[in-house]
Amino acid sequence: MSSNTLSNIRPKATSFSSSDGREKPKSSTVKPHAKYVATACEACKKAKRKCDGKKPCQTCVDKGNECVFDETKDGRRGRKRNLVELYAKVEAFDAVLDSIRSTDDTAVADLIKLIRDEASVEEIASHARGILKASAPHGSRDRTRTTIMSIASLTDEPPIRVSASPWTTITDDDNFVSHMISVYFTWHHESYPAVYKDIFIKAMIAGDTSSQFCSPFLVNCMLLTACLYSNHPLVYAFDNDNASRGAHFADEVARLWSIEEGRASLTNLQGLVILSLGLGVLRKDRLAMTYTRQMPILCIELSRKVKHSIKNGSADYISPDYQASMQLARWSAFQMEVDFCMIWFKPLQLHQPRIQRPHIGDDLVRTEAWRPYPKIGPEVAYHPYGLREAKFDLREIGADIIPIILSGEPDDSPAPGFISISKDERMERLDQLLQRLTRWHANLPSYAVPSSEATPAWPQVELLLVYHDYVIVVHSLMLRDAVTVGSKRQEAKLGLLRSCEDITQIFEWVQRTLGTSAWCIWGFQPAAMAAYPLLDMLTEIGVADTFHTIIVSIFTVAKRWILARGVLRMLWITIQERRIVDHLNGTTIQLFRESAVEQWGPNDHRLFESCIYPNYAAIAKDGRELADMGDLLQKWSRFNIT
């Protein structure tokens, strides 16, 4: 690993106390910290005087008045309460759906009776979870019973060593937690670098739960996300049940978030950045959206809190570690928001930060070592900070693509917040976006595009996959608008096909150098996005082979992530609807029938009842019906798919 210390890679100067990005000189005298008062008492409000926020406040004590606070008039506390209540309802909804699809009619009847008796949300959710626990296979209820370990688990040597205590109540196995944190920093961290690794690890090892840089909520967000990438037996809430991957850590995250109540802190923001996309891939995308929509509020409140504290002389937030961590978390939040909205086709609510980028100057050419843990493989030198800068540039383009995805013509009456533009204007904007993407790719530094003969670091691969995903989205939108056959349509078609072919070459490169287990979120999403437009080109020479490589990659991911199984089922339904099975290779048909027919149980559609992952086939044709995975799979559950 690199011997560079964090002090050498931080921004040269940036403080949140200055709008122009320059750090204000520190005063030699620290002013007393003025407490921020969220709401004043009723007497002080009526008299229009300053209130210290204490109960009772000092003014009322001095004047002998009754001191009454009406916390319902505190808009921010009310908003946080509403978010907590919304989260509880989403959790209850998921628990009820899980229990209905997984238990017998008697248990379901008891649950329905409880609902009709107007029980509280907490009582309904608790009862549903009790049903699930009681119906779990024998031996699955107690995670500590999982004692049969693979040879890989027994010989595992995590590069990061940390303790489970005091960070999580799910396990006390230090080796398992060390494994999971190591997996997280290997495969997910550079996708959304919400923390500075060295600062976080140091704080986690210290074991101080009041640290600014590590908290139980943040750690469990990492452990939950690491469940996406690890096949360790303890990543499953129930033994050998892939549908329960990460469910126990999701419950722990929910418990800890209810304690935090949306508190504006750095670790809460970092946790939300890490958590949101991972929850979506675990089919908890409604819950993921609830968390994601809290990020803009948290960013605003945290920024105000930090500025207010610094203005009043507090030294809590002026350390270089905190300032650097805040910068990185804020830009990573923007990056995650863009990706979430791009995948789920939702409007952007967290916009580009106005603060300086986290890495500048010499930081961009610094190198670190990466290896494909837990697989034994060679260390690869890469440029993490230069790649992050390129990712932030790419997400700025992505932020401008999202409004075009959601736009409509003036006669369509787009939903509030969506832009209304003509097809000609939309095509012009798409041309401009494609030119920006082309320039971005042409200006990539050489270290971002390694030779196809070399073993890459995953962050290098991911950067290229995200780029091609964006290009496919833009070309798909062009094809949707270019209804007449002409040069513009042909250009879009060829450009889309080139990106799909480039993606297949990247997949083959990764499998050859890193192995078939090296798949992350951005190894799956471009494949899912590429598969749908290829369906319209299967009659052209060579496209069936390209499509086969795409399906092989999704099939590989489906062994780990159930969401990928749902995508294969959606694709197979679309292929049958369009009656284009005869255009597929025989091996492609065999993969579909294995995953989407033979291994698909009669009730498997219920695994996706609350899943709103897009059905891109419907969206591509301006369709509103069956635009979500859950809707499509529910409808087709009544038909015999062969």
XYZ file of C-alpha atoms in Angstrom:
642
model
C 0.000 0.000 0.000
C 1.042 3.568 -0.500
C 3.015 5.184 2.267
C 1.428 8.569 1.561
C -0.224 9.955 4.657
C -3.572 11.690 4.497
C -2.032 15.019 5.405
C -0.275 14.953 2.043
C -3.410 14.462 -0.029
C -5.826 16.933 1.475
C -6.960 20.136 -0.227
C -4.518 22.931 0.267
C -7.179 25.269 1.641
C -10.913 25.232 1.917
C -13.149 26.165 4.810
C -16.905 26.121 4.950
C -16.780 29.495 6.603
C -15.886 31.186 3.334
C -18.003 31.215 0.176
C -15.057 31.737 -2.143
C -13.266 28.550 -1.064
C -10.470 30.358 0.856
C -9.823 29.506 4.474
C -10.307 32.368 6.877
C -7.418 33.126 9.212
C -7.921 31.617 12.641
C -8.398 34.071 15.447
C -5.948 33.875 18.321
C -8.847 34.171 20.753
C -11.586 31.579 20.620
C -14.971 33.234 21.127
C -17.511 31.640 23.432
C -19.643 29.217 21.499
C -23.134 30.702 21.080
C -25.712 27.948 21.226
C -28.009 27.725 18.244
C -31.652 27.847 19.357
C -34.084 25.896 17.194
C -37.239 27.454 18.684
C -38.061 30.067 21.327
C -40.581 29.808 24.165
C -44.050 31.299 23.675
C -43.414 34.229 26.080
C -40.215 35.298 24.310
C -41.897 34.977 20.932
C -44.769 37.201 22.054
C -42.372 39.790 23.485
C -40.087 39.456 20.415
C -37.000 38.986 22.560
C -34.058 36.574 22.392
C -34.583 33.199 24.074
C -31.756 30.912 25.207
C -33.817 27.776 24.457
C -33.450 26.302 27.938
C -36.484 24.838 29.719
C -37.322 27.117 31.455
C -35.398 29.899 29.723
C -33.440 32.375 31.822
C -35.621 35.348 30.825
C -38.808 33.650 32.064
C -37.034 32.683 35.309
C -35.922 36.281 35.858
C -39.389 37.672 35.108
C -41.285 34.934 36.932
C -43.215 33.955 33.797
C -44.477 30.501 32.869
C -42.108 29.131 30.196
C -43.884 27.058 27.532
C -42.353 25.591 24.355
C -44.483 24.456 21.418
C -42.152 22.067 19.587
C -44.751 21.424 16.897
C -43.917 24.893 15.567
C -40.285 23.897 15.026
C -40.425 23.152 11.298
C -37.157 21.255 11.201
C -38.076 18.934 14.076
C -41.462 18.367 12.500
C -39.841 17.501 9.191
C -37.547 15.001 10.880
C -40.489 13.447 12.713
C -42.345 13.118 9.423
C -39.350 11.390 7.825
C -39.046 8.951 10.724
C -42.769 8.186 10.499
C -42.506 7.705 6.731
C -39.558 5.358 7.201
C -41.525 3.320 9.788
C -44.425 2.968 7.346
C -42.125 1.833 4.535
C -40.524 -0.736 6.847
C -43.961 -1.963 7.940
C -45.071 -2.206 4.313
C -42.027 -4.320 3.401
C -42.499 -6.570 6.453
C -46.183 -7.141 5.631
C -45.392 -8.000 1.999
C -42.607 -10.376 3.038
C -44.856 -12.168 5.522
C -47.761 -12.485 3.048
C -45.592 -14.030 0.346
C -43.631 -16.301 2.701
C -46.184 -17.725 5.163
C -49.315 -19.881 5.185
C -52.919 -18.659 4.935
C -53.542 -18.913 8.683
C -50.655 -16.580 9.532
C -51.728 -14.173 6.783
C -55.315 -14.174 8.097
C -54.056 -13.248 11.578
C -52.049 -10.386 10.108
C -55.009 -9.078 8.101
C -57.208 -9.212 11.216
C -54.621 -7.139 13.104
C -54.627 -4.546 10.311
C -58.448 -4.397 10.262
C -58.469 -3.961 14.041
C -56.643 -0.648 13.404
C -53.441 -1.667 15.158
C -50.568 0.810 15.077
C -47.871 0.698 12.429
C -45.385 -0.523 15.053
C -47.677 -3.369 16.137
C -48.311 -4.470 12.540
C -44.597 -4.402 11.650
C -43.651 -6.270 14.835
C -46.278 -8.954 14.195
C -45.155 -9.367 10.561
C -41.526 -9.773 11.603
C -42.582 -12.333 14.204
C -44.369 -14.351 11.521
C -41.271 -14.278 9.321
C -39.014 -15.389 12.141
C -41.357 -18.225 13.131
C -41.659 -19.464 9.537
C -37.919 -19.414 8.810
C -36.363 -22.834 8.152
C -35.063 -24.670 11.207
C -31.616 -23.420 12.101
C -31.982 -20.131 10.237
C -33.351 -18.157 13.141
C -30.049 -18.031 14.935
C -27.256 -16.641 12.818
C -24.655 -17.903 15.292
C -25.483 -21.471 14.194
C -23.765 -20.906 10.863
C -20.517 -22.693 11.681
C -19.655 -24.430 8.410
C -17.096 -22.171 6.779
C -15.526 -22.445 3.366
C -11.793 -22.938 2.935
C -11.623 -19.363 1.628
C -13.237 -18.068 4.848
C -10.936 -20.102 7.078
C -7.789 -18.903 5.298
C -8.975 -15.317 4.859
C -6.506 -12.608 5.889
C -8.333 -9.245 5.752
C -5.985 -6.354 4.978
C -7.930 -4.155 7.428
C -8.202 -5.326 11.040
C -10.963 -3.809 13.195
C -13.235 -4.903 16.070
C -16.969 -5.543 15.954
C -17.491 -3.846 19.325
C -18.745 -1.205 19.982
C -19.983 -0.648 16.438
C -22.570 -3.338 15.723
C -24.897 -5.602 17.688
C -25.379 -8.033 14.789
C -22.144 -9.931 15.407
C -19.219 -10.031 17.817
C -16.981 -11.772 15.267
C -13.993 -9.455 14.741
C -12.695 -11.513 11.810
C -16.038 -11.258 10.009
C -16.284 -7.497 10.564
C -12.665 -7.079 9.417
C -13.497 -9.106 6.299
C -16.561 -6.977 5.553
C -14.819 -3.639 6.052
C -11.974 -4.864 3.815
C -14.497 -5.943 1.153
C -16.228 -2.566 1.370
C -13.021 -0.582 0.832
C -11.958 -2.904 -2.019
C -15.143 -2.922 -4.110
C -17.463 -0.082 -3.116
C -15.492 2.699 -1.484
C -14.102 4.251 -4.665
C -17.573 4.117 -6.275
C -18.783 6.638 -3.688
C -15.812 7.725 -1.546
C -17.851 9.136 1.311
C -15.004 8.845 3.846
C -11.271 9.267 3.945
C -10.165 5.704 4.525
C -7.261 6.465 6.876
C -9.303 8.865 9.038
C -12.197 6.422 9.285
C -10.086 3.340 10.099
C -8.161 5.239 12.769
C -11.427 6.337 14.405
C -12.955 2.858 14.177
C -9.928 1.233 15.798
C -10.038 3.831 18.603
C -13.548 2.614 19.479
C -14.921 6.061 20.422
C -18.608 6.121 19.455
C -18.706 9.895 19.922
C -16.074 10.435 17.209
C -16.786 12.886 14.396
C -15.446 10.349 11.890
C -16.989 7.014 12.892
C -20.358 5.994 14.313
C -22.394 2.793 14.673
C -24.766 4.031 11.946
C -21.911 4.634 9.499
C -20.223 1.296 10.250
C -23.452 -0.672 9.783
C -24.126 1.138 6.502
C -20.729 -0.135 5.343
C -21.440 -3.657 6.584
C -24.813 -3.706 4.827
C -23.290 -2.502 1.557
C -20.434 -5.025 1.838
C -23.089 -7.781 1.850
C -23.510 -7.042 -1.877
C -19.974 -8.202 -2.605
C -19.188 -10.931 -0.090
C -20.266 -14.593 -0.088
C -19.314 -15.086 3.556
C -21.980 -17.256 5.288
C -22.773 -14.506 7.788
C -23.948 -12.013 5.138
C -27.287 -13.860 5.122
C -29.891 -13.202 7.805
C -31.167 -16.770 7.243
C -28.833 -19.616 6.332
C -28.506 -20.303 2.612
C -31.282 -17.817 1.765
C -29.999 -15.388 -0.854
C -33.156 -13.293 -0.507
C -32.062 -12.463 3.069
C -28.654 -11.084 2.017
C -27.915 -8.113 4.290
C -31.419 -8.078 5.850
C -30.074 -8.235 9.433
C -27.771 -5.273 8.829
C -30.660 -3.395 7.190
C -32.639 -3.845 10.418
C -29.663 -2.594 12.445
C -29.297 0.456 10.194
C -33.023 1.190 10.626
C -32.747 0.945 14.401
C -29.735 3.248 14.536
C -31.283 5.769 12.147
C -34.384 5.996 14.348
C -32.063 6.890 17.229
C -30.286 9.532 15.154
C -33.634 11.086 14.059
C -31.999 12.798 11.101
C -29.360 14.575 13.225
C -27.113 16.762 11.097
C -23.713 15.085 11.428
C -20.897 14.161 9.089
C -21.208 10.420 9.801
C -24.956 10.479 9.100
C -24.362 12.101 5.710
C -21.574 9.628 4.937
C -23.821 6.731 5.937
C -26.647 7.851 3.646
C -24.230 8.155 0.709
C -22.963 4.608 1.293
C -26.379 3.140 2.018
C -28.778 4.339 -0.652
C -27.684 2.614 -3.851
C -26.856 -0.638 -2.054
C -30.376 -0.822 -0.618
C -31.758 -0.331 -4.114
C -29.807 -3.300 -5.448
C -31.091 -5.373 -2.498
C -34.660 -4.682 -3.776
C -35.384 -2.225 -0.969
C -35.503 0.643 -3.431
C -38.557 2.329 -1.898
C -36.682 2.453 1.379
C -33.543 3.562 -0.467
C -35.517 6.459 -1.939
C -36.665 7.470 1.547
C -33.044 7.639 2.698
C -31.845 9.334 -0.488
C -34.445 12.097 -0.242
C -33.091 12.998 3.199
C -29.619 13.781 1.846
C -30.465 17.277 0.506
C -32.014 18.228 3.868
C -29.054 16.817 5.763
C -26.535 18.610 3.521
C -28.262 21.962 4.079
C -28.609 21.549 7.832
C -25.061 20.258 8.273
C -23.616 23.128 6.250
C -25.580 25.657 8.323
C -24.533 23.964 11.547
C -20.839 24.022 10.610
C -20.909 27.652 9.405
C -22.792 28.791 12.498
C -20.379 27.006 14.833
C -17.284 28.379 13.117
C -18.770 31.884 13.049
C -19.283 31.711 16.792
C -15.728 30.588 17.507
C -16.227 26.858 17.989
C -13.176 24.725 17.235
C -15.277 21.592 16.641
C -15.288 21.799 12.861
C -12.144 23.669 11.853
C -9.656 20.782 11.851
C -8.148 19.875 8.462
C -9.475 16.327 8.872
C -13.056 17.521 9.305
C -12.918 20.095 6.519
C -11.436 17.564 4.064
C -13.944 14.886 5.085
C -16.844 17.308 4.680
C -15.738 18.225 1.170
C -15.382 14.617 0.084
C -18.733 13.571 1.604
C -20.567 16.449 -0.056
C -19.206 15.697 -3.547
C -19.801 11.975 -3.066
C -23.400 12.720 -2.068
C -23.864 14.588 -5.343
C -22.302 11.708 -7.271
C -24.566 9.153 -5.586
C -27.682 11.282 -6.127
C -26.944 11.546 -9.857
C -26.452 7.794 -10.178
C -29.569 6.946 -8.181
C -31.715 9.286 -10.275
C -30.136 8.020 -13.507
C -30.881 4.377 -12.681
C -34.365 4.827 -11.229
C -35.353 7.738 -13.532
C -36.157 10.165 -10.709
C -35.742 13.966 -10.583
C -32.502 15.326 -9.128
C -32.908 17.058 -5.764
C -29.305 17.426 -4.621
C -27.439 19.660 -7.001
C -23.760 20.241 -7.722
C -21.869 21.506 -4.650
C -20.611 25.060 -4.640
C -17.549 24.107 -2.643
C -14.107 23.247 -3.946
C -13.398 19.719 -5.178
C -11.745 17.504 -2.551
C -8.541 16.869 -4.553
C -6.381 19.385 -6.376
C -2.876 19.791 -7.740
C -0.381 17.036 -7.005
C -3.080 14.907 -5.333
C -4.400 13.923 -8.758
C -1.253 12.019 -9.773
C -0.654 10.200 -6.494
C -0.889 6.421 -6.661
C -2.118 3.712 -4.324
C -2.192 -0.065 -4.555
C -5.369 -2.066 -5.188
C -5.889 -5.826 -5.160
C -9.089 -7.846 -5.687
C -9.638 -8.926 -2.066
C -10.666 -11.557 -0.980
C -9.324 -13.130 -4.151
C -5.572 -13.637 -4.152
C -4.211 -11.486 -6.926
C -1.458 -9.021 -7.796
C -1.460 -5.485 -6.466
C -2.254 -2.885 -9.124
C -1.091 0.723 -8.914
C -3.823 3.242 -9.696
C -4.598 6.952 -9.205
C -7.604 7.165 -6.848
C -7.748 10.953 -6.581
C -7.334 11.599 -10.298
C -10.075 9.023 -11.014
C -12.367 10.705 -8.490
C -11.906 14.019 -10.267
C -12.862 12.389 -13.567
C -15.929 10.796 -11.908
C -17.108 14.141 -10.551
C -16.728 15.673 -14.034
C -18.769 12.831 -15.526
C -21.548 13.222 -12.930
C -21.882 16.895 -13.825
C -22.799 15.723 -17.322
C -25.099 13.075 -15.855
C -26.902 15.748 -13.836
C -27.778 17.464 -17.126
C -28.950 14.212 -18.745
C -31.548 13.486 -16.051
C -33.907 16.416 -16.865
C -33.922 15.339 -20.527
C -34.856 11.765 -19.524
C -37.817 13.115 -17.559
C -38.823 15.830 -20.020
C -41.997 15.812 -22.070
C -43.454 17.679 -24.997
C -45.714 20.659 -24.229
C -48.809 18.606 -25.092
C -47.756 15.810 -22.716
C -48.282 17.953 -19.596
C -45.125 16.724 -17.793
C -45.252 16.200 -14.055
C -44.407 19.198 -11.832
C -40.686 19.879 -11.837
C -40.091 18.203 -15.225
C -39.181 20.394 -18.156
C -41.451 20.747 -21.175
C -39.613 20.954 -24.504
C -40.241 20.076 -28.120
C -38.655 17.049 -29.769
C -36.405 19.300 -31.869
C -35.087 21.104 -28.795
C -34.623 17.831 -26.950
C -32.656 16.400 -29.862
C -30.448 19.503 -29.864
C -29.743 19.125 -26.150
C -28.993 15.434 -26.582
C -26.482 16.319 -29.319
C -24.776 18.745 -26.949
C -24.668 16.159 -24.162
C -23.174 13.575 -26.507
C -20.472 16.061 -27.529
C -19.657 16.722 -23.871
C -19.384 12.979 -23.194
C -17.115 12.556 -26.216
C -14.837 15.391 -25.038
C -14.763 13.978 -21.508
C -13.635 10.583 -22.807
C -11.059 12.079 -25.179
C -9.507 14.116 -22.348
C -9.142 11.225 -19.892
C -5.579 10.911 -18.570
C -3.692 7.824 -19.734
C -3.792 6.250 -16.252
C -7.609 6.112 -16.460
C -7.562 3.877 -19.549
C -5.135 0.996 -18.928
C -4.103 -1.454 -21.628
C -6.526 -4.326 -22.219
C -3.560 -6.660 -21.646
C -2.971 -5.318 -18.135
C -4.838 -6.223 -14.953
C -6.983 -3.206 -14.041
C -7.995 -1.817 -10.689
C -11.775 -1.935 -10.365
C -12.149 1.889 -10.103
C -10.612 2.152 -13.598
C -13.122 -0.356 -14.987
C -16.059 1.301 -13.286
C -15.238 4.732 -14.705
C -15.403 3.395 -18.270
C -18.615 1.451 -17.609
C -20.406 4.515 -16.233
C -19.343 6.502 -19.293
C -20.749 3.883 -21.672
C -23.948 3.669 -19.617
C -24.459 7.419 -20.084
C -23.753 7.160 -23.815
C -26.304 4.341 -24.166
C -28.925 6.428 -22.330
C -28.348 9.440 -24.613
C -28.428 7.359 -27.801
C -31.568 5.536 -26.613
C -33.298 8.887 -26.073
C -32.230 9.968 -29.551
C -33.699 6.814 -31.076
C -36.946 7.381 -29.204
C -37.288 10.875 -30.688
C -35.903 10.182 -34.167
C -39.046 8.402 -35.352
C -38.295 8.791 -39.022
C -35.536 6.821 -40.695
C -32.672 9.135 -41.504
C -29.028 9.956 -40.869
C -29.659 11.080 -37.276
C -31.361 7.815 -36.396
C -28.622 5.771 -38.062
C -25.888 7.702 -36.224
C -27.623 7.114 -32.886
C -28.065 3.436 -33.685
C -24.401 2.942 -34.599
C -23.214 4.919 -31.578
C -25.381 2.858 -29.235
C -24.152 -0.387 -30.767
C -20.512 0.713 -30.416
C -20.974 1.393 -26.704
C -22.696 -1.970 -26.208
C -19.785 -3.699 -27.964
C -17.288 -1.731 -25.849
C -19.118 -2.874 -22.699
C -18.868 -6.517 -23.778
C -15.128 -6.089 -24.366
C -14.757 -4.597 -20.885
C -16.685 -7.542 -19.398
C -14.424 -10.022 -21.180
C -11.374 -8.060 -20.001
C -12.563 -8.164 -16.379
C -13.366 -11.885 -16.478
C -9.951 -12.646 -17.986
C -7.981 -10.606 -15.436
C -10.089 -10.375 -12.260
C -12.413 -13.373 -12.558
C -16.166 -13.859 -12.778
C -16.763 -12.793 -9.156
C -15.516 -9.246 -9.794
C -18.898 -7.601 -10.273
C -20.106 -4.429 -8.633
C -23.153 -2.220 -9.090
C -21.629 -0.560 -12.144
C -20.760 -3.950 -13.590
C -24.458 -4.823 -13.575
C -26.282 -1.581 -14.419
C -24.677 -0.881 -17.850
C -25.450 -4.467 -18.868
C -29.103 -4.065 -17.886
C -29.288 -0.728 -19.701
C -27.602 -2.119 -22.836
C -29.790 -5.222 -23.124
C -33.043 -3.432 -23.968
C -31.972 -1.384 -27.014
C -30.133 -4.434 -28.365
C -33.468 -6.251 -28.556
C -34.444 -3.911 -31.403
C -31.261 -4.735 -33.344
C -31.109 -8.533 -33.057
C -31.710 -9.012 -36.780
C -28.454 -7.202 -37.618
C -25.205 -9.110 -38.099
C -23.211 -9.716 -34.915
C -25.747 -8.185 -32.519
C -26.929 -11.556 -31.196
C -23.345 -12.325 -30.076
C -23.052 -8.958 -28.333
C -26.419 -9.534 -26.663
C -25.257 -12.975 -25.494
C -22.208 -11.499 -23.724
C -24.447 -8.946 -22.010
C -26.828 -11.683 -20.814
C -23.919 -13.823 -19.553
C -22.791 -10.907 -17.357
C -26.316 -10.405 -15.928
C -26.643 -14.172 -15.419
C -23.361 -14.168 -13.472
C -24.545 -11.335 -11.224
C -27.921 -13.079 -10.708
C -26.158 -15.809 -8.730
C -25.463 -13.164 -6.088
C -28.122 -10.462 -6.485
C -31.788 -11.366 -6.808
C -32.424 -8.054 -8.580
C -30.501 -9.409 -11.576
C -32.838 -12.438 -11.651
C -35.750 -10.020 -11.923
C -34.048 -8.224 -14.829
C -33.556 -11.523 -16.687
C -37.213 -12.401 -16.141
C -38.302 -8.968 -17.439
C -36.095 -9.350 -20.521
C -37.438 -12.841 -21.247
C -41.029 -11.580 -20.974
C -40.213 -8.721 -23.368
C -38.563 -11.129 -25.831
C -41.633 -13.340 -25.837
C -43.992 -10.370 -26.189
C -42.082 -9.202 -29.264
C -41.758 -12.754 -30.603
C -38.041 -12.443 -31.292
C -36.851 -15.637 -29.588
C -35.764 -17.053 -32.964
C -33.193 -14.257 -33.333
C -31.281 -15.315 -30.202
C -28.334 -17.689 -30.035
C -29.162 -21.153 -28.721
C -26.890 -20.660 -25.694
C -28.632 -17.360 -24.900
C -32.029 -19.076 -24.934
C -30.650 -21.776 -22.643
C -29.453 -19.153 -20.110
C -32.833 -17.426 -20.123
C -34.764 -20.663 -19.669
C -32.500 -21.733 -16.828
C -32.742 -18.473 -14.874
C -36.125 -17.040 -15.910
C -38.143 -20.261 -16.243
C -36.672 -23.394 -14.647
C -35.307 -21.636 -11.536
C -38.312 -19.301 -11.269
C -40.802 -20.518 -8.682
C -44.573 -19.875 -8.846
C -44.336 -17.259 -6.077
C -40.981 -15.706 -6.969
C -42.695 -12.614 -8.376
C -43.583 -11.761 -4.782
C -39.895 -11.150 -4.060
C -40.243 -8.018 -6.212
C -43.653 -6.711 -5.111
C -42.190 -3.539 -3.618
C -39.435 -3.216 -6.245
C -39.598 -0.127 -8.445
C -36.507 -0.853 -10.526
C -37.436 0.453 -13.999
C -38.735 -1.701 -16.810
C -36.669 0.105 -19.439
C -38.614 -1.538 -22.263
C -41.788 0.325 -21.248
C -39.969 3.615 -20.624
C -38.210 3.458 -24.000
C -41.596 3.514 -25.720
C -42.951 6.354 -23.565
C -45.004 3.788 -21.701
C -46.403 4.460 -18.265
C -48.063 1.087 -17.702
C -45.845 -1.640 -16.216
C -42.894 0.748 -15.970
C -41.657 -0.943 -12.752
C -40.275 -4.433 -12.257
C -42.799 -5.248 -9.543
C -45.780 -4.335 -11.757
C -44.535 -6.309 -14.760
C -43.663 -9.481 -12.856
C -46.962 -9.366 -10.969
C -48.978 -9.145 -14.198
C -47.098 -11.971 -15.921
C -47.252 -14.255 -12.881
C -50.686 -15.340 -14.132
C -49.290 -16.611 -17.436
C -47.242 -19.678 -18.233
C -43.794 -18.454 -19.318
C -41.746 -21.061 -21.191
